[in-house]
Tab-separated table of C-alpha atoms in Angstrom:
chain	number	residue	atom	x	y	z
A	109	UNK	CA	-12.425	11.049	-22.908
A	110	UNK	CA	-12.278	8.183	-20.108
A	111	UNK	CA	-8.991	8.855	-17.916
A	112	UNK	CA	-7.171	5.810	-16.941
A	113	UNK	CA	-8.945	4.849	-13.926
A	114	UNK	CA	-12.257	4.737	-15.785
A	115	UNK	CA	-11.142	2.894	-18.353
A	116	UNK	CA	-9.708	0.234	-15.850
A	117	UNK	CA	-13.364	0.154	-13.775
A	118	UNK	CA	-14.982	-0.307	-17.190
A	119	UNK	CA	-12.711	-2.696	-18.315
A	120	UNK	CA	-12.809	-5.110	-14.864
A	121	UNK	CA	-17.104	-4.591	-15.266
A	122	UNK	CA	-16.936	-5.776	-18.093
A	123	UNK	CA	-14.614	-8.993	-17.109
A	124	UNK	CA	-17.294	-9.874	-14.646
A	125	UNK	CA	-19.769	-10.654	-17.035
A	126	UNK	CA	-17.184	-12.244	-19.790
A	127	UNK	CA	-16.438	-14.542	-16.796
A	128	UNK	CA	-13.334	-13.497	-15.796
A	129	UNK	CA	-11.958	-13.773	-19.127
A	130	UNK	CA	-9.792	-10.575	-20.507
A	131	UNK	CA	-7.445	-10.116	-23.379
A	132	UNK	CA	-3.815	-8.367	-24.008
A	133	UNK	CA	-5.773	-6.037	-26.080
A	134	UNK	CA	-8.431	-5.020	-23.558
A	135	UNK	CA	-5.535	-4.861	-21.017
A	136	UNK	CA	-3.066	-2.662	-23.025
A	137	UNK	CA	-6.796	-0.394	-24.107
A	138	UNK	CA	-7.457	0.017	-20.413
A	139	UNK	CA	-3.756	1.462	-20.375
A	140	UNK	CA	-1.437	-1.021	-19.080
A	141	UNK	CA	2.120	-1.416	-21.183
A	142	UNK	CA	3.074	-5.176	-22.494
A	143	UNK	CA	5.635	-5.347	-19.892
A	144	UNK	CA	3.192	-4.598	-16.857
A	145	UNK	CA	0.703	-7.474	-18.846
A	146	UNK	CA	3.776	-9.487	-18.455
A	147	UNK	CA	3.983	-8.934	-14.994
A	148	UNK	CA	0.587	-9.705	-14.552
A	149	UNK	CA	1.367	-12.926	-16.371
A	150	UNK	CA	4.515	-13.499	-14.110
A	151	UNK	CA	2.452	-12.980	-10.766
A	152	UNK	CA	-0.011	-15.713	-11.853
A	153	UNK	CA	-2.726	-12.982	-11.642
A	154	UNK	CA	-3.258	-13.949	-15.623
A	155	UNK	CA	-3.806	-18.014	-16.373
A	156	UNK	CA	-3.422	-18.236	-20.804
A	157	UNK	CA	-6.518	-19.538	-21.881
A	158	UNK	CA	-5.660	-18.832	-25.166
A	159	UNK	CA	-3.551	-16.690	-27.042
A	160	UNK	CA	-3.806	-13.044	-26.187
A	161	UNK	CA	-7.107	-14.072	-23.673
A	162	UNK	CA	-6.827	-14.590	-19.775
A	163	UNK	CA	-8.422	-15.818	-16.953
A	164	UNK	CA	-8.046	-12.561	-13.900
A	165	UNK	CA	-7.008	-14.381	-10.457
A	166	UNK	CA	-10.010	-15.265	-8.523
A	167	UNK	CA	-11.826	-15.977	-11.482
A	168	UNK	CA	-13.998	-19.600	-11.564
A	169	UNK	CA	-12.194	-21.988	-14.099
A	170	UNK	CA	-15.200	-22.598	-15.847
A	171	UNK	CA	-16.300	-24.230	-19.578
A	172	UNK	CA	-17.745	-20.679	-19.763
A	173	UNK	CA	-14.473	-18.944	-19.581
A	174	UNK	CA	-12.462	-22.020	-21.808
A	175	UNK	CA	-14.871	-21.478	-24.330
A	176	UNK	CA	-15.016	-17.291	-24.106
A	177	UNK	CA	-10.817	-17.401	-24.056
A	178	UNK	CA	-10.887	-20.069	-27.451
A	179	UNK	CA	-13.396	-17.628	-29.130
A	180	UNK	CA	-11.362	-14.330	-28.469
A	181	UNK	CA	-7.932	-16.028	-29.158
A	182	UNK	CA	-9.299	-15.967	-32.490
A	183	UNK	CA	-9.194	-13.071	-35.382
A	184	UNK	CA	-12.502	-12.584	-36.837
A	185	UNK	CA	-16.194	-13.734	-36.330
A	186	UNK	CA	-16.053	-16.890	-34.572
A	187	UNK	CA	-19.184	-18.172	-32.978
A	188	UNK	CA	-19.389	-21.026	-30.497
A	189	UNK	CA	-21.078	-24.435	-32.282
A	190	UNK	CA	-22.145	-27.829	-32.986
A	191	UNK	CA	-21.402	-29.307	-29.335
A	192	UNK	CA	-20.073	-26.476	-27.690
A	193	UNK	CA	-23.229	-24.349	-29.184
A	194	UNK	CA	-25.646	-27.051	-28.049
A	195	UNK	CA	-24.087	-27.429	-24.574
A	196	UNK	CA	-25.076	-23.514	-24.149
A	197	UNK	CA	-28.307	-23.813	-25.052
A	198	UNK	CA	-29.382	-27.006	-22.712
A	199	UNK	CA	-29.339	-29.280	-25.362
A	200	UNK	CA	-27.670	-32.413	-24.261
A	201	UNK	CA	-25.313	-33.416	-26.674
A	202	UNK	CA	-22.258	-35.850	-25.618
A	203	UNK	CA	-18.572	-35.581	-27.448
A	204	UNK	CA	-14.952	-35.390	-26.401
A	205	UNK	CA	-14.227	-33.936	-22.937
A	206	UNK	CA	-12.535	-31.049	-23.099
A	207	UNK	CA	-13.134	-30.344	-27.072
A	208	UNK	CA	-14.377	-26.765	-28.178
A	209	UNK	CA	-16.194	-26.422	-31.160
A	210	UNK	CA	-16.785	-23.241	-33.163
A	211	UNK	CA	-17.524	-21.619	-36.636
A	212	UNK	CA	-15.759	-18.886	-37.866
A	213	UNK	CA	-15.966	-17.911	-42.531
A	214	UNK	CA	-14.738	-20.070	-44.509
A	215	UNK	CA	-10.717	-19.633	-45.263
A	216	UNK	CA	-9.612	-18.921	-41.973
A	217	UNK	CA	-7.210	-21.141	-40.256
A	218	UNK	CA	-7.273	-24.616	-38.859
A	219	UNK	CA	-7.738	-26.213	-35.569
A	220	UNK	CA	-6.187	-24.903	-32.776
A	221	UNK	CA	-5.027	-27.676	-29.994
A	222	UNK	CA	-8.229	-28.244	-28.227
A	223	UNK	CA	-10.688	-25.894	-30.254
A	224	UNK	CA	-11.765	-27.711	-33.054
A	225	UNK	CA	-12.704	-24.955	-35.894
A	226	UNK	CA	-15.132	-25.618	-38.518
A	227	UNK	CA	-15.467	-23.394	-41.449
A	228	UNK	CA	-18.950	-22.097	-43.298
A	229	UNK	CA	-19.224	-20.292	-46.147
A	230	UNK	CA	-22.513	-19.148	-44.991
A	231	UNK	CA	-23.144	-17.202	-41.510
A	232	UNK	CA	-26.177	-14.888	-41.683
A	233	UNK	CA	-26.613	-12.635	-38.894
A	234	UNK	CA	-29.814	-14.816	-37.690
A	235	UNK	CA	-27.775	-17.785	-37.753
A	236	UNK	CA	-25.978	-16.367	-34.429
A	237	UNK	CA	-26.787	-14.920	-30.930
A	238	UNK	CA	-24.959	-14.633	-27.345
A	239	UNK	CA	-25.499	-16.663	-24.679
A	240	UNK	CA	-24.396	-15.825	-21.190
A	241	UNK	CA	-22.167	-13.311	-23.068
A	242	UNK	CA	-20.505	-16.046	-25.421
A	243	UNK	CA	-21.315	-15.513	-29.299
A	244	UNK	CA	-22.829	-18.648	-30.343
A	245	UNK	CA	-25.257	-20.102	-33.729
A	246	UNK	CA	-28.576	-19.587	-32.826
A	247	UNK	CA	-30.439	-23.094	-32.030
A	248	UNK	CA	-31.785	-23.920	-35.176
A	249	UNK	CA	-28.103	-23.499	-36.742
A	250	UNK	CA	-26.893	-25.460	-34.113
A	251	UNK	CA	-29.150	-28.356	-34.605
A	252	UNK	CA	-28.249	-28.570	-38.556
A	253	UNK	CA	-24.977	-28.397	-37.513
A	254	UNK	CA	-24.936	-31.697	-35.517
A	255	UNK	CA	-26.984	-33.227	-38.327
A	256	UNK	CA	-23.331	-33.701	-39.891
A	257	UNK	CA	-21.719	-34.552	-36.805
A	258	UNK	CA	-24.114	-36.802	-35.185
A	259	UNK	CA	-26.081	-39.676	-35.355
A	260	UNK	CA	-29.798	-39.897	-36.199
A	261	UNK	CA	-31.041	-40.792	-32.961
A	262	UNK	CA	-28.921	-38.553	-31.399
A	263	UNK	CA	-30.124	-35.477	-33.786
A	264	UNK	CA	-33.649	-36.661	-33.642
A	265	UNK	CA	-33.069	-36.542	-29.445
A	266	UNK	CA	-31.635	-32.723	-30.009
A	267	UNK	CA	-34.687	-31.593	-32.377
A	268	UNK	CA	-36.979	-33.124	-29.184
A	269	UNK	CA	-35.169	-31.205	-26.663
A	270	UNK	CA	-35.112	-28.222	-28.227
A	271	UNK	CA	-38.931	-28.445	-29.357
A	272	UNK	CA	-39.393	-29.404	-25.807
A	273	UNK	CA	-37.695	-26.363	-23.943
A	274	UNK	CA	-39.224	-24.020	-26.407
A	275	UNK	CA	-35.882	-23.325	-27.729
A	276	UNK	CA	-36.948	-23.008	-31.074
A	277	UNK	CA	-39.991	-23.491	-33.322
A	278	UNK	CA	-40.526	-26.466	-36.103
A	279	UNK	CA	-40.765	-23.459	-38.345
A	280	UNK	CA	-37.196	-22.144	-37.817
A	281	UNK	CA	-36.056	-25.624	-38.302
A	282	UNK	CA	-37.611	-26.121	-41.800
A	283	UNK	CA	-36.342	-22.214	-42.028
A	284	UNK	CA	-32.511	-22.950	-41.250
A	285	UNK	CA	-32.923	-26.413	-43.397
A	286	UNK	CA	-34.480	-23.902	-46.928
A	287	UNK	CA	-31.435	-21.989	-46.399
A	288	UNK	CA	-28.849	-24.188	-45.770
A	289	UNK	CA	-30.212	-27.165	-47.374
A	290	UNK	CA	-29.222	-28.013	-51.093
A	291	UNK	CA	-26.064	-26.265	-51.233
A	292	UNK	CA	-23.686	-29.952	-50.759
A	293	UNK	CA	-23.682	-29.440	-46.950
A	294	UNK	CA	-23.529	-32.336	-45.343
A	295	UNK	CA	-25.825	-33.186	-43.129
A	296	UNK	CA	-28.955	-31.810	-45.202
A	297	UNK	CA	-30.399	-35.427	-45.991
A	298	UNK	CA	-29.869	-36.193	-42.385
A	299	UNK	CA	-31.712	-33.012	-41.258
A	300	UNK	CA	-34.172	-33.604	-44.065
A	301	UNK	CA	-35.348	-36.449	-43.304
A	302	UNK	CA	-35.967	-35.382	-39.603
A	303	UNK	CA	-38.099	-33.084	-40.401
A	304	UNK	CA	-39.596	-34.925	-42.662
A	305	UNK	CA	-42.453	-36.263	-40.288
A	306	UNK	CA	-42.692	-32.542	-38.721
A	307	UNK	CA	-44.882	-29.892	-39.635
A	308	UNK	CA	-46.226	-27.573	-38.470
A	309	UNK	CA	-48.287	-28.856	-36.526
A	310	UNK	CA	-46.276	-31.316	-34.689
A	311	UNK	CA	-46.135	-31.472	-31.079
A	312	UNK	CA	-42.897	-32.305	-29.903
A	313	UNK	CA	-42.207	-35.767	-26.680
A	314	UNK	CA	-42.799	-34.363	-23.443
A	315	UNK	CA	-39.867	-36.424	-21.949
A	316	UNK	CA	-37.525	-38.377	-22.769
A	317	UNK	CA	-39.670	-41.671	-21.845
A	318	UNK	CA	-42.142	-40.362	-24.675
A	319	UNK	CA	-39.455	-39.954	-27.268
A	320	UNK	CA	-38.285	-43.548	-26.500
A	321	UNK	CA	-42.147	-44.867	-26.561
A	322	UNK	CA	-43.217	-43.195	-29.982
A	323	UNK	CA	-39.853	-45.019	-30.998
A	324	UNK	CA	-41.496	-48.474	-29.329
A	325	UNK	CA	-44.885	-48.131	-31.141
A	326	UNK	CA	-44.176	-45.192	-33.903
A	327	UNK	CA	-44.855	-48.881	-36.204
A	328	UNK	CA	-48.057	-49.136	-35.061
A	329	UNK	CA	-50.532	-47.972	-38.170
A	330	UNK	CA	-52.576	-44.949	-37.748
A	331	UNK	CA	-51.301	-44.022	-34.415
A	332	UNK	CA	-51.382	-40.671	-32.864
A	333	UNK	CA	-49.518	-38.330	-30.633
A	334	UNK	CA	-50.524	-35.959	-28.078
A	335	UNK	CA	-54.764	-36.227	-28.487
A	336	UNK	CA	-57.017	-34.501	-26.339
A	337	UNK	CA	-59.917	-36.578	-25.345
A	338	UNK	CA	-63.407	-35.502	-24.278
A	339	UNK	CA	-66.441	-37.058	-22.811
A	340	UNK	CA	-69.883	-35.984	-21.499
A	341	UNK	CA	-68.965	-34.308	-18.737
A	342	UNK	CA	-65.928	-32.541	-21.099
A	343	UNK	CA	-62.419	-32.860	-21.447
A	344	UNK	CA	-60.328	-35.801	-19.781
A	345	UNK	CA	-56.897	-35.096	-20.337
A	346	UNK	CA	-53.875	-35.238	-23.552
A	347	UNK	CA	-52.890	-39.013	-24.217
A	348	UNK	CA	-49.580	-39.918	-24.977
A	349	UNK	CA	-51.025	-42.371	-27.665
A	350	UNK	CA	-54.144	-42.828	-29.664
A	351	UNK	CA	-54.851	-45.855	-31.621
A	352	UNK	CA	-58.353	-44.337	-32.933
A	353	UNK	CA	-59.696	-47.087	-35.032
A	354	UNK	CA	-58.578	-49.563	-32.078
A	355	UNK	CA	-60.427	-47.197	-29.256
A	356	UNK	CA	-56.868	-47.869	-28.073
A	357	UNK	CA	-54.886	-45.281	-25.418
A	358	UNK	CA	-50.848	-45.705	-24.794
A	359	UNK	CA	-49.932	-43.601	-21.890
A	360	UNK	CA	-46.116	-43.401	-20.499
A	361	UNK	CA	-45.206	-43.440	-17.005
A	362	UNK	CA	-42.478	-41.798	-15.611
A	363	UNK	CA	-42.061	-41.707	-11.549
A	364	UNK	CA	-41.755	-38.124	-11.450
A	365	UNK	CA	-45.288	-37.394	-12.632
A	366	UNK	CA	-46.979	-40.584	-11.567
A	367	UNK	CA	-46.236	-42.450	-8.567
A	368	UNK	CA	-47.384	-39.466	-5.926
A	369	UNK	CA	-50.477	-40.743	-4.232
A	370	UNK	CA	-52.661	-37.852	-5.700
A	371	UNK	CA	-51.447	-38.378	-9.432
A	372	UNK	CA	-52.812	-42.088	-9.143
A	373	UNK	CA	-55.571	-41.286	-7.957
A	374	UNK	CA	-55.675	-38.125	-11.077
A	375	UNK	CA	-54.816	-40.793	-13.398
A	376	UNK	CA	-57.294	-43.402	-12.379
A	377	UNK	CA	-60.487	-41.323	-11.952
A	378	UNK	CA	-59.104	-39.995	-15.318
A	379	UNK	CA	-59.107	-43.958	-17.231
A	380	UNK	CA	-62.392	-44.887	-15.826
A	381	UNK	CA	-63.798	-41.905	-17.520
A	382	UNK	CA	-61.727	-43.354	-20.516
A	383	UNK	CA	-63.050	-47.084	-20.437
A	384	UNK	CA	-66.355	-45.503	-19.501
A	385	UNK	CA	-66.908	-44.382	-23.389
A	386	UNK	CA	-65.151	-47.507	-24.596
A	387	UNK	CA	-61.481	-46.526	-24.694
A	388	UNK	CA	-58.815	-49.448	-23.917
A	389	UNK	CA	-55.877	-48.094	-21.783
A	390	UNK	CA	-52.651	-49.206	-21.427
A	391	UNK	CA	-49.734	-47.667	-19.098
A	392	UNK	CA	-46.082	-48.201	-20.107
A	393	UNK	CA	-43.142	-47.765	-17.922
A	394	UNK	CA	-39.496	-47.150	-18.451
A	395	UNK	CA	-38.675	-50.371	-17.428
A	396	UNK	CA	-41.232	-51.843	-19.992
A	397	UNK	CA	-39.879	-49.555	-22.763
A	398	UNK	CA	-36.406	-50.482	-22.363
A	399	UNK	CA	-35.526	-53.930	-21.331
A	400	UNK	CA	-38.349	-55.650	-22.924
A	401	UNK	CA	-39.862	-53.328	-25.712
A	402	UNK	CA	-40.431	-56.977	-28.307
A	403	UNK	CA	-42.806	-58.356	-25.011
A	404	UNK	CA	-44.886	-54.622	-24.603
A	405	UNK	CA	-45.478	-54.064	-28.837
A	406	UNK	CA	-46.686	-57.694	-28.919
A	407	UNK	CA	-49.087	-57.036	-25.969
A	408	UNK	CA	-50.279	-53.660	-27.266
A	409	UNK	CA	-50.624	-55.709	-31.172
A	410	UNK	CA	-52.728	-58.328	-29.281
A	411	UNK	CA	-55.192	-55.790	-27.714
A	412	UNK	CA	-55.349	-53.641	-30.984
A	413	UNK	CA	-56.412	-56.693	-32.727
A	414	UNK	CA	-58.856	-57.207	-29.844
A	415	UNK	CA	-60.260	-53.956	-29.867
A	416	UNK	CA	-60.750	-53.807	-33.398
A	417	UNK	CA	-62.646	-57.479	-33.782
């Protein structure tokens, strides 16, 4: 059996890696009395983050620890989610500052001051993971989850980002969506008809400025995404866009992959071997995309119906 001093060293290891975040319980298991948490408490060695869960002295105030403290103040399973869920896994999701969402079974209580609890009646075990030591849904939960909180751009931005990071596969998507879907969750048409245009084969924007071009010319009949081109000599490079009955390329421009001296002159030896088999190309910008989208689809209509007279 651990003495009291072992149980202490264990105890403060483990507090490193929760991010400084400790509750009564651990404190009176690692043999301290309510009075001497109290104390602690007293001393300001202990900031509440919750009930029953502290921040030690010393300890970063982080979202980390606010979110850690919410989830232990509560009885049960309770799993960071929706925002708070896609926030840990690098999926850029906006809400209101300071809010913390999370899941716990259905028939527990309500929300708690700044945690805002939502209730499921259905939690498998693949559903969840931890994330820098915080339980949280997995990110194919998450992302059905903010199909009922969110808009449709701004789900169809969080299915990209994830795609794009390798967060998650389309398959686990369509996976989540079979299990959850059908049951009178909301949000299932939503994430339904996201995924609608995915298979499996689908390959997810490469940046945001792609996501916002295949929104630009996604009306454009017959277009594709993502094509690797070949000539003679072998393969060229992927395209952003393929208009194949128009011999028509669409390629987006961002600064951070373009404007270096050596990736114009990459890109340019690159479109001559393009236009040297008969391919039109056409490079977009963010500036183009944006502020005067009406003026660039007109342009690219008027060379598609130029290339295919």
């Amino acid at each position: 059996m651990l003495g009291r001093m072992d149980r202490w060293a264990e105890l403060m290891d483990r507090v490193e890696r929760a991010h400084g975040v400790v509750t009564t319980q651990d404190l009176i298991a690692a043999g301290l009395s309510r009075g001497q948490v109290e104390t602690l408490v007293h001393d300001r060695r202990l900031t509440s983050l919750g009930v029953g869960t502290w921040r030690v002295r010393g300890a970063p105030d982080t979202r980390e620890a606010r979110v850690l403290g919410a989830i232990l103040g509560l009885e049960g399973d309770v799993w960071a989610s929706h925002r708070t869920a896609a926030w840990l896994h690098g999926i850029r999701v906006h809400g209101p500052a300071g809010l913390i969402e999370v899941t716990r079974p259905y028939g527990a209580s309500a929300n708690r001051g700044a945690v805002h609890i939502h209730r499921s009646t259905l939690v498998p075990s693949h559903h969840v993971t931890t994330v820098r030591e915080i339980p949280v849904t997995t990110v194919p939960r998450t992302v059905f989850d903010l199909a009922r909180r969110t808009g449709a751009k701004v789900l169809d931005r969080a299915i990209e980002e994830a795609l794009r990071g390798d967060l998650c596969t389309i398959g686990s998507l369509h996976r989540v969506l079979a299990e959850l879907g059908g049951q009178g969750r909301p949000g299932t048409r939503k994430m339904r008809a996201a995924l609608a245009t995915r298979d499996a084969d689908y390959v997810p924007t490469s940046s945001e400025l792609t996501a916002v071009g295949r929104a630009v010319f996604g009306c454009i009949p017959g277009i594709e995404w993502e094509v690797p081109l070949f000539d003679a000599q072998g393969y060229i490079r992927r395209v952003d866009a393929f208009v194949r009955w128009a011999r028509l390329v669409i390629e987006f421009d961002g600064a951070r992959f373009h404007d270096q001296p050596s990736d114009i002159a990459a890109d340019t030896g690159q479109d001559n071997r393009l236009i040297a088999i008969g391919i039109i190309v056409e490079r977009c910008r963010w500036v183009d995309l944006t502020r005067r989208p009406e003026v660039l689809l007109a342009k690219i209509m008027r060379l598609i119906e130029g290339g295919a007279a």
